[in-house]
Amino acid sequence: MVVLLFICCGAFAQTAVKHLNNEYSIELLTAEDGFTSSEIYSIIQDNKGLLWFGTGENGILKYDGRKVVNYEYDDNQANGISHNDAGNLLLADNGDIWIGTWGGGASHLEIRTGLFNHFEHDEQRHNSISSNRIQSLFDDKGTIWMGSYAHGLNKYLGDNTFKRYLYTQHNPATISHNRVWDIEENNSNSLWVATSYGLNLFDKETEKFINFLPEPQNTTPTGANEIRNLLKTDAGLLYVGTQVGLFQFDVKSEHFLPITTAEQKPLGQVNSIIEDQEGSIWIVSSKGLFRLGQNQQLHQLQLPHNNGLRIVFEDRSGIIWVTSEVHGIYKITPQRKFKNIRSDLLLAPNGITVDEQGDLLIVSASSVLYKWSVKSQRLLQLTEQIFTKAQGFSENRLLERPVLHLADKNTLWVAQDDGLASVDLQSNTVSLLRYPKSEPLHKEFRELRALNSDQYGNIWVGTYKSGIYIYDVSKKTFSHLGHTAGLTHPEVLEIYKDRENNIWVGTGDGVSLWREGSQSFTQFKQNSTHSGSLVGKIVQDIHQSRDGKIWVATQKGLNLFDEHSQTFSHFGRQDGLPTSLIRAIEDDDMGNLWLTTNKGISMLNLKSNYLVNYDGYDGLLGINYYANSLIKGANNILFTNSQRGIEYFSAEILDDNNRQFNIVLTGFSKMGQEVSLDKPFAYVDEIALSYLDYFISFEFSVLDFSSPSKNQYAYKLQGYDENWIEIGNRNVAAFTNLDGGYYTLLVKATDSHGKWLDKQLSIRLYVAPPPWQTWWAYCLYALFALIIISAIIVYRTRSQENEIMRQKQFVQALEEQVAEKTSSLNAQAQDLLIANKQLELLTFQDGLTGLYNRRYFDQHLFEELKRHSREQQDLSLILCDIDHFKLYNDHYGHLAGDNCLKQVAQCLRQCVGRITDSCCRYGGEEFAIILPNTNEEQSNYLAEQLRLAVEAMKVPHEKSATSAFITMTLGVVTLTPTDNTSVDSVILSADKALYIGKAEGRNRTSRANAITLN
């Protein structure tokens, strides 16, 4: 049955196109990230969370966030994909994957076993699949439907048998065209089928089709009649993507309602449609990527390249994936949690604070006061320019950030450069306040940086270079506080009044606390010799949290003040913060402490020891902020201020981050070679090993795709070590020489914000013992031991009397010899002791130079490698060689050469001063110095001092091509040894460095990286 319809045009079709780029961050993945093909025509996410990509030329790709695994056709492998043109993927309800290929029929991947089953067209079987070109796949509650390129619709009946539904001419109850683009459920009894000639409604009981045409006047499979995509939303709406645009199909009226731009232009050829988790519709067309909101507003997301887009897909974490045939894969991460106040009126730098209702008060760089309502999210101008050129204020103030202070619910104080004013928030009237020119300090009253009021209502004004000015509101007079009052520095950056009315002043050199009783400041400054002093000199912000604690932000870290001890505890990189430069501090209604830094925003919860860092990957519009510009408004909204403008976010939304991600095994190696297991890595839960597998490694990944480089990992092997080993962003754990027995490998990971996930990877390991350690081997050992013991007992019993007689004879002879030998042995023992001491000294000393010899060097280097491996400390080795020494011997004679070696040895001994360092003669004119606990910088410095000292001796060397005097070339290597580091590898590394120095002209110090010998 063919129903002729007319396209209904109305207000629905006229939706304005707006851009979405501020709501998402965009990252392009290409071949450099492992994606061997950009011709990707489908994306699915399996039940573990792995992403699968169907390509048009390279089989299928599996992505775990860190690497891509490619499944390609291999005619030598029976269990594999049937064709490399595998652009159609379907995640079945049971978790398996179906693949529709373009020439190899269909394949079924049993996800838990990794086995493929293939279904190909057989001309001899009428119940085989109708075509080897599969265009579409659909799972109807366990029944798999397949649409072909030119041979209709297939229903899989099981056991490699299919039922076909083909177009029959002059039979309106058949499918309208044999090319099936897409399949979608209508209800339990019917399916929607998209073909090249219209939309079909298929009744599964009667097996009849009803055809609907967007362009009934067009009798060809072109234009809007070519239905390429279908989407049925959660609300029951049916969207139809065609060759010329997008439509909504009204099932009741049977009308196709076009979705167009504000200019009533169609979206072009629609290649893909999805509904995201928030109910918005995403469309990929020939004109780009669009989002249709629930309010029917059409928005466009401008990608770096809008051409060649094919597929749009949303994973479970809300990330949008869009493929481009030309450029790769776009990963589009929502950043709607962070927003900015958009207005051309707000010229940066702006100053911000909040009023009594929690709405934001803003003074722009042009000194105009605005109010932004948290509830209505609307900007209202309250005043004209507060400081103008006509009033005598310089235009240079436009470069200065305004400073705001709400003295009471109706009075706002504003300072900018040398301007100071109060604003009545009821009448919005402005009163300018000028510092008297008759005062001697009036020229210093400029570059105003801080404002606050004390308990008496006096206004404290902090300047950049001239300390603090206090304005007495009642007397209308100014007073000044500077170094004579104990202010730590004239550069005042912050003035803060705590809930006990104490005034805290942050300066360019620490914090000053005003003591009202003594009318002076108590100073808190950085002191490197006192662990409880303030860390950092330049104060960025001071804040009192809800629990009454005083926090101080500096350019060197976050400081928490202990009132009882008058000391500070510190927070920095060692506690997980991304940087030590803290710009501002604020706390929310849940007790979390929020920080802005030069690397984003951080949330710190001290009660749960929980820290989260947010940066550009999380949707921040930038990562650097102004000092003391973080403030909490109504509804737990936090506002930030920067050169980009004013941004805001909800602390409650950001704190609600409980999404969990699976951690899966992605690789397993034995003896350095990756091996396959009996099932896909992601589904492996136990592994059996031979005793010969003495080196194994595991690769794993947490399936959080938002920012894989920020995920942190830790592992432990139960049965071997019960402690978690944190390995940062590395995702490999390796073990050597495990004893036979049972173990459990546990792996945990953080999400991209640094929060440890509840889910863990758990893999049971069984290591078979060697044959000589099995139970039957121990039984044989016991039996053999029993036989031996019995034989010994019998033998000893029979020979007991003979043994007693021999012992008596021996004792008698021994007594006679003892008396004779005793006196001589005493003398020999004394001589032997003296000789051994002399021999031990000669054994480890070079006879010519007096330095340690090669034997001592080899033994001591081996001992130091083991010690430094245990302690994980740096160890350095210097190999040095006298330049052109053979020519020196040939010219001056061997006696002179020996004297030269002695002089050089004495020079080395004098330069190497630590008792733990060892100077050795390595051989001939070569020397070696072992430097324990010495890093690269220290070893480079010492080597250069040795070289200069030898050259400074000025021992003549007429035959040297390098210098007129004796010189030395030195090779240096520094490493942190491991259990696998050998003496030979360290010597070889230093020798390589020495070779480099010789090759570069001698008389120099060269360095090489440590070499690992297998």
PDB file of N, CA, C and O in Angstrom, residues 253-301:
ATOM      1  N   SER A 253      -1.013  12.077  11.587  1.00  0.00           N
ATOM      2  CA  SER A 253      -1.424  12.760  10.362  1.00  0.00           C
ATOM      3  C   SER A 253      -0.741  12.204   9.130  1.00  0.00           C
ATOM      4  O   SER A 253      -1.114  12.548   8.010  1.00  0.00           O
ATOM      5  N   GLU A 254       0.298  11.382   9.347  1.00  0.00           N
ATOM      6  CA  GLU A 254       1.080  10.795   8.269  1.00  0.00           C
ATOM      7  C   GLU A 254       1.718  11.887   7.407  1.00  0.00           C
ATOM      8  O   GLU A 254       1.817  11.758   6.195  1.00  0.00           O
ATOM      9  N   HIS A 255       2.151  12.954   8.052  1.00  0.00           N
ATOM     10  CA  HIS A 255       2.820  14.049   7.371  1.00  0.00           C
ATOM     11  C   HIS A 255       4.305  14.066   7.742  1.00  0.00           C
ATOM     12  O   HIS A 255       4.673  13.763   8.873  1.00  0.00           O
ATOM     13  N   PHE A 256       5.124  14.438   6.780  1.00  0.00           N
ATOM     14  CA  PHE A 256       6.547  14.655   7.017  1.00  0.00           C
ATOM     15  C   PHE A 256       6.772  16.143   7.262  1.00  0.00           C
ATOM     16  O   PHE A 256       6.523  16.972   6.384  1.00  0.00           O
ATOM     17  N   LEU A 257       7.239  16.499   8.444  1.00  0.00           N
ATOM     18  CA  LEU A 257       7.458  17.898   8.802  1.00  0.00           C
ATOM     19  C   LEU A 257       8.941  18.219   8.680  1.00  0.00           C
ATOM     20  O   LEU A 257       9.773  17.653   9.403  1.00  0.00           O
ATOM     21  N   PRO A 258       9.317  19.101   7.757  1.00  0.00           N
ATOM     22  CA  PRO A 258      10.752  19.350   7.531  1.00  0.00           C
ATOM     23  C   PRO A 258      11.387  20.151   8.664  1.00  0.00           C
ATOM     24  O   PRO A 258      10.768  21.049   9.229  1.00  0.00           O
ATOM     25  N   ILE A 259      12.609  19.829   8.965  1.00  0.00           N
ATOM     26  CA  ILE A 259      13.426  20.595   9.912  1.00  0.00           C
ATOM     27  C   ILE A 259      14.404  21.398   9.075  1.00  0.00           C
ATOM     28  O   ILE A 259      15.281  20.836   8.408  1.00  0.00           O
ATOM     29  N   THR A 260      14.281  22.717   9.088  1.00  0.00           N
ATOM     30  CA  THR A 260      15.140  23.559   8.263  1.00  0.00           C
ATOM     31  C   THR A 260      15.769  24.647   9.122  1.00  0.00           C
ATOM     32  O   THR A 260      15.445  24.812  10.296  1.00  0.00           O
ATOM     33  N   THR A 261      16.648  25.405   8.504  1.00  0.00           N
ATOM     34  CA  THR A 261      17.275  26.535   9.178  1.00  0.00           C
ATOM     35  C   THR A 261      16.323  27.719   9.193  1.00  0.00           C
ATOM     36  O   THR A 261      15.228  27.669   8.620  1.00  0.00           O
ATOM     37  N   ALA A 262      16.745  28.811   9.825  1.00  0.00           N
ATOM     38  CA  ALA A 262      15.913  30.007   9.879  1.00  0.00           C
ATOM     39  C   ALA A 262      15.663  30.560   8.485  1.00  0.00           C
ATOM     40  O   ALA A 262      14.651  31.209   8.239  1.00  0.00           O
ATOM     41  N   GLU A 263      16.586  30.270   7.572  1.00  0.00           N
ATOM     42  CA  GLU A 263      16.420  30.716   6.189  1.00  0.00           C
ATOM     43  C   GLU A 263      15.594  29.730   5.377  1.00  0.00           C
ATOM     44  O   GLU A 263      15.517  29.824   4.152  1.00  0.00           O
ATOM     45  N   GLN A 264      14.970  28.744   6.068  1.00  0.00           N
ATOM     46  CA  GLN A 264      14.157  27.696   5.447  1.00  0.00           C
ATOM     47  C   GLN A 264      14.970  26.873   4.459  1.00  0.00           C
ATOM     48  O   GLN A 264      14.448  26.352   3.474  1.00  0.00           O
ATOM     49  N   LYS A 265      16.264  26.711   4.772  1.00  0.00           N
ATOM     50  CA  LYS A 265      17.113  25.863   3.954  1.00  0.00           C
ATOM     51  C   LYS A 265      17.231  24.500   4.613  1.00  0.00           C
ATOM     52  O   LYS A 265      17.382  24.402   5.837  1.00  0.00           O
ATOM     53  N   PRO A 266      17.151  23.422   3.825  1.00  0.00           N
ATOM     54  CA  PRO A 266      17.281  22.078   4.407  1.00  0.00           C
ATOM     55  C   PRO A 266      18.702  21.835   4.888  1.00  0.00           C
ATOM     56  O   PRO A 266      19.645  22.538   4.513  1.00  0.00           O
ATOM     57  N   LEU A 267      18.856  20.813   5.732  1.00  0.00           N
ATOM     58  CA  LEU A 267      20.165  20.509   6.318  1.00  0.00           C
ATOM     59  C   LEU A 267      21.068  19.735   5.375  1.00  0.00           C
ATOM     60  O   LEU A 267      22.223  19.454   5.720  1.00  0.00           O
ATOM     61  N   GLY A 268      20.564  19.364   4.211  1.00  0.00           N
ATOM     62  CA  GLY A 268      21.369  18.570   3.282  1.00  0.00           C
ATOM     63  C   GLY A 268      21.236  17.088   3.584  1.00  0.00           C
ATOM     64  O   GLY A 268      20.417  16.649   4.398  1.00  0.00           O
ATOM     65  N   GLN A 269      22.043  16.294   2.920  1.00  0.00           N
ATOM     66  CA  GLN A 269      21.981  14.837   3.083  1.00  0.00           C
ATOM     67  C   GLN A 269      22.275  14.455   4.528  1.00  0.00           C
ATOM     68  O   GLN A 269      23.314  14.787   5.072  1.00  0.00           O
ATOM     69  N   VAL A 270      21.327  13.748   5.142  1.00  0.00           N
ATOM     70  CA  VAL A 270      21.478  13.341   6.538  1.00  0.00           C
ATOM     71  C   VAL A 270      22.150  11.972   6.584  1.00  0.00           C
ATOM     72  O   VAL A 270      21.652  11.000   6.014  1.00  0.00           O
ATOM     73  N   ASN A 271      23.278  11.913   7.262  1.00  0.00           N
ATOM     74  CA  ASN A 271      24.047  10.673   7.338  1.00  0.00           C
ATOM     75  C   ASN A 271      23.852   9.918   8.648  1.00  0.00           C
ATOM     76  O   ASN A 271      24.084   8.714   8.702  1.00  0.00           O
ATOM     77  N   SER A 272      23.458  10.624   9.717  1.00  0.00           N
ATOM     78  CA  SER A 272      23.339   9.959  11.012  1.00  0.00           C
ATOM     79  C   SER A 272      22.475  10.811  11.933  1.00  0.00           C
ATOM     80  O   SER A 272      22.547  12.044  11.892  1.00  0.00           O
ATOM     81  N   ILE A 273      21.647  10.138  12.774  1.00  0.00           N
ATOM     82  CA  ILE A 273      20.811  10.815  13.764  1.00  0.00           C
ATOM     83  C   ILE A 273      20.866  10.008  15.060  1.00  0.00           C
ATOM     84  O   ILE A 273      20.766   8.782  15.028  1.00  0.00           O
ATOM     85  N   ILE A 274      20.995  10.717  16.212  1.00  0.00           N
ATOM     86  CA  ILE A 274      20.901  10.043  17.506  1.00  0.00           C
ATOM     87  C   ILE A 274      20.145  10.945  18.477  1.00  0.00           C
ATOM     88  O   ILE A 274      19.988  12.145  18.239  1.00  0.00           O
ATOM     89  N   GLU A 275      19.686  10.378  19.562  1.00  0.00           N
ATOM     90  CA  GLU A 275      19.142  11.132  20.684  1.00  0.00           C
ATOM     91  C   GLU A 275      20.103  10.982  21.856  1.00  0.00           C
ATOM     92  O   GLU A 275      20.490   9.865  22.218  1.00  0.00           O
ATOM     93  N   ASP A 276      20.521  12.123  22.453  1.00  0.00           N
ATOM     94  CA  ASP A 276      21.470  12.029  23.559  1.00  0.00           C
ATOM     95  C   ASP A 276      20.740  11.808  24.882  1.00  0.00           C
ATOM     96  O   ASP A 276      19.507  11.727  24.932  1.00  0.00           O
ATOM     97  N   GLN A 277      21.501  11.732  25.954  1.00  0.00           N
ATOM     98  CA  GLN A 277      20.938  11.398  27.260  1.00  0.00           C
ATOM     99  C   GLN A 277      20.031  12.492  27.808  1.00  0.00           C
ATOM    100  O   GLN A 277      19.219  12.225  28.692  1.00  0.00           O
ATOM    101  N   GLU A 278      20.158  13.708  27.289  1.00  0.00           N
ATOM    102  CA  GLU A 278      19.325  14.802  27.743  1.00  0.00           C
ATOM    103  C   GLU A 278      18.096  15.004  26.862  1.00  0.00           C
ATOM    104  O   GLU A 278      17.323  15.939  27.082  1.00  0.00           O
ATOM    105  N   GLY A 279      17.942  14.152  25.847  1.00  0.00           N
ATOM    106  CA  GLY A 279      16.773  14.250  24.992  1.00  0.00           C
ATOM    107  C   GLY A 279      16.949  15.120  23.770  1.00  0.00           C
ATOM    108  O   GLY A 279      15.988  15.320  23.019  1.00  0.00           O
ATOM    109  N   SER A 280      18.150  15.647  23.531  1.00  0.00           N
ATOM    110  CA  SER A 280      18.414  16.437  22.329  1.00  0.00           C
ATOM    111  C   SER A 280      18.720  15.508  21.159  1.00  0.00           C
ATOM    112  O   SER A 280      19.230  14.398  21.347  1.00  0.00           O
ATOM    113  N   ILE A 281      18.423  16.002  19.961  1.00  0.00           N
ATOM    114  CA  ILE A 281      18.666  15.223  18.746  1.00  0.00           C
ATOM    115  C   ILE A 281      19.912  15.767  18.063  1.00  0.00           C
ATOM    116  O   ILE A 281      20.035  16.981  17.838  1.00  0.00           O
ATOM    117  N   TRP A 282      20.832  14.875  17.739  1.00  0.00           N
ATOM    118  CA  TRP A 282      22.054  15.240  17.026  1.00  0.00           C
ATOM    119  C   TRP A 282      21.955  14.747  15.592  1.00  0.00           C
ATOM    120  O   TRP A 282      21.562  13.603  15.345  1.00  0.00           O
ATOM    121  N   ILE A 283      22.311  15.619  14.654  1.00  0.00           N
ATOM    122  CA  ILE A 283      22.213  15.304  13.240  1.00  0.00           C
ATOM    123  C   ILE A 283      23.546  15.573  12.572  1.00  0.00           C
ATOM    124  O   ILE A 283      24.137  16.652  12.745  1.00  0.00           O
ATOM    125  N   VAL A 284      24.054  14.579  11.836  1.00  0.00           N
ATOM    126  CA  VAL A 284      25.208  14.772  10.967  1.00  0.00           C
ATOM    127  C   VAL A 284      24.698  14.818   9.542  1.00  0.00           C
ATOM    128  O   VAL A 284      24.036  13.885   9.082  1.00  0.00           O
ATOM    129  N   SER A 285      24.976  15.918   8.865  1.00  0.00           N
ATOM    130  CA  SER A 285      24.536  16.061   7.481  1.00  0.00           C
ATOM    131  C   SER A 285      25.702  16.541   6.635  1.00  0.00           C
ATOM    132  O   SER A 285      26.809  16.774   7.141  1.00  0.00           O
ATOM    133  N   SER A 286      25.422  16.731   5.348  1.00  0.00           N
ATOM    134  CA  SER A 286      26.459  17.222   4.443  1.00  0.00           C
ATOM    135  C   SER A 286      26.864  18.650   4.754  1.00  0.00           C
ATOM    136  O   SER A 286      27.869  19.139   4.253  1.00  0.00           O
ATOM    137  N   LYS A 287      26.079  19.341   5.622  1.00  0.00           N
ATOM    138  CA  LYS A 287      26.387  20.723   5.981  1.00  0.00           C
ATOM    139  C   LYS A 287      27.018  20.851   7.361  1.00  0.00           C
ATOM    140  O   LYS A 287      27.289  21.961   7.815  1.00  0.00           O
ATOM    141  N   GLY A 288      27.201  19.755   8.057  1.00  0.00           N
ATOM    142  CA  GLY A 288      27.860  19.840   9.351  1.00  0.00           C
ATOM    143  C   GLY A 288      27.124  19.073  10.437  1.00  0.00           C
ATOM    144  O   GLY A 288      26.310  18.182  10.171  1.00  0.00           O
ATOM    145  N   LEU A 289      27.427  19.459  11.673  1.00  0.00           N
ATOM    146  CA  LEU A 289      26.858  18.808  12.855  1.00  0.00           C
ATOM    147  C   LEU A 289      25.876  19.755  13.531  1.00  0.00           C
ATOM    148  O   LEU A 289      26.212  20.907  13.822  1.00  0.00           O
ATOM    149  N   PHE A 290      24.655  19.252  13.822  1.00  0.00           N
ATOM    150  CA  PHE A 290      23.609  20.074  14.408  1.00  0.00           C
ATOM    151  C   PHE A 290      23.030  19.377  15.633  1.00  0.00           C
ATOM    152  O   PHE A 290      23.057  18.146  15.738  1.00  0.00           O
ATOM    153  N   ARG A 291      22.484  20.208  16.551  1.00  0.00           N
ATOM    154  CA  ARG A 291      21.756  19.678  17.696  1.00  0.00           C
ATOM    155  C   ARG A 291      20.385  20.341  17.763  1.00  0.00           C
ATOM    156  O   ARG A 291      20.280  21.573  17.748  1.00  0.00           O
ATOM    157  N   LEU A 292      19.352  19.506  17.834  1.00  0.00           N
ATOM    158  CA  LEU A 292      17.985  19.981  17.944  1.00  0.00           C
ATOM    159  C   LEU A 292      17.528  19.753  19.375  1.00  0.00           C
ATOM    160  O   LEU A 292      17.373  18.617  19.820  1.00  0.00           O
ATOM    161  N   GLY A 293      17.328  20.862  20.104  1.00  0.00           N
ATOM    162  CA  GLY A 293      16.963  20.759  21.507  1.00  0.00           C
ATOM    163  C   GLY A 293      15.513  20.390  21.701  1.00  0.00           C
ATOM    164  O   GLY A 293      14.706  20.369  20.750  1.00  0.00           O
ATOM    165  N   GLN A 294      15.144  20.121  22.946  1.00  0.00           N
ATOM    166  CA  GLN A 294      13.770  19.762  23.249  1.00  0.00           C
ATOM    167  C   GLN A 294      12.819  20.927  22.993  1.00  0.00           C
ATOM    168  O   GLN A 294      11.617  20.723  22.826  1.00  0.00           O
ATOM    169  N   ASN A 295      13.372  22.157  22.978  1.00  0.00           N
ATOM    170  CA  ASN A 295      12.558  23.326  22.653  1.00  0.00           C
ATOM    171  C   ASN A 295      12.502  23.580  21.150  1.00  0.00           C
ATOM    172  O   ASN A 295      12.055  24.630  20.705  1.00  0.00           O
ATOM    173  N   GLN A 296      12.954  22.586  20.352  1.00  0.00           N
ATOM    174  CA  GLN A 296      12.963  22.659  18.896  1.00  0.00           C
ATOM    175  C   GLN A 296      13.865  23.776  18.368  1.00  0.00           C
ATOM    176  O   GLN A 296      13.710  24.216  17.227  1.00  0.00           O
ATOM    177  N   GLN A 297      14.843  24.207  19.190  1.00  0.00           N
ATOM    178  CA  GLN A 297      15.837  25.155  18.720  1.00  0.00           C
ATOM    179  C   GLN A 297      16.993  24.378  18.087  1.00  0.00           C
ATOM    180  O   GLN A 297      17.534  23.457  18.679  1.00  0.00           O
ATOM    181  N   LEU A 298      17.359  24.777  16.884  1.00  0.00           N
ATOM    182  CA  LEU A 298      18.411  24.096  16.136  1.00  0.00           C
ATOM    183  C   LEU A 298      19.729  24.838  16.333  1.00  0.00           C
ATOM    184  O   LEU A 298      19.802  26.053  16.115  1.00  0.00           O
ATOM    185  N   HIS A 299      20.745  24.124  16.787  1.00  0.00           N
ATOM    186  CA  HIS A 299      22.063  24.709  17.023  1.00  0.00           C
ATOM    187  C   HIS A 299      23.088  23.972  16.176  1.00  0.00           C
ATOM    188  O   HIS A 299      22.967  22.772  15.941  1.00  0.00           O
ATOM    189  N   GLN A 300      24.103  24.674  15.726  1.00  0.00           N
ATOM    190  CA  GLN A 300      25.179  24.049  14.964  1.00  0.00           C
ATOM    191  C   GLN A 300      26.475  24.102  15.756  1.00  0.00           C
ATOM    192  O   GLN A 300      26.806  25.128  16.356  1.00  0.00           O
ATOM    193  N   LEU A 301      27.171  22.993  15.776  1.00  0.00           N
ATOM    194  CA  LEU A 301      28.498  22.931  16.392  1.00  0.00           C
ATOM    195  C   LEU A 301      29.530  23.019  15.282  1.00  0.00           C
ATOM    196  O   LEU A 301      29.617  22.138  14.431  1.00  0.00           O
TER     197      LEU A 301
END
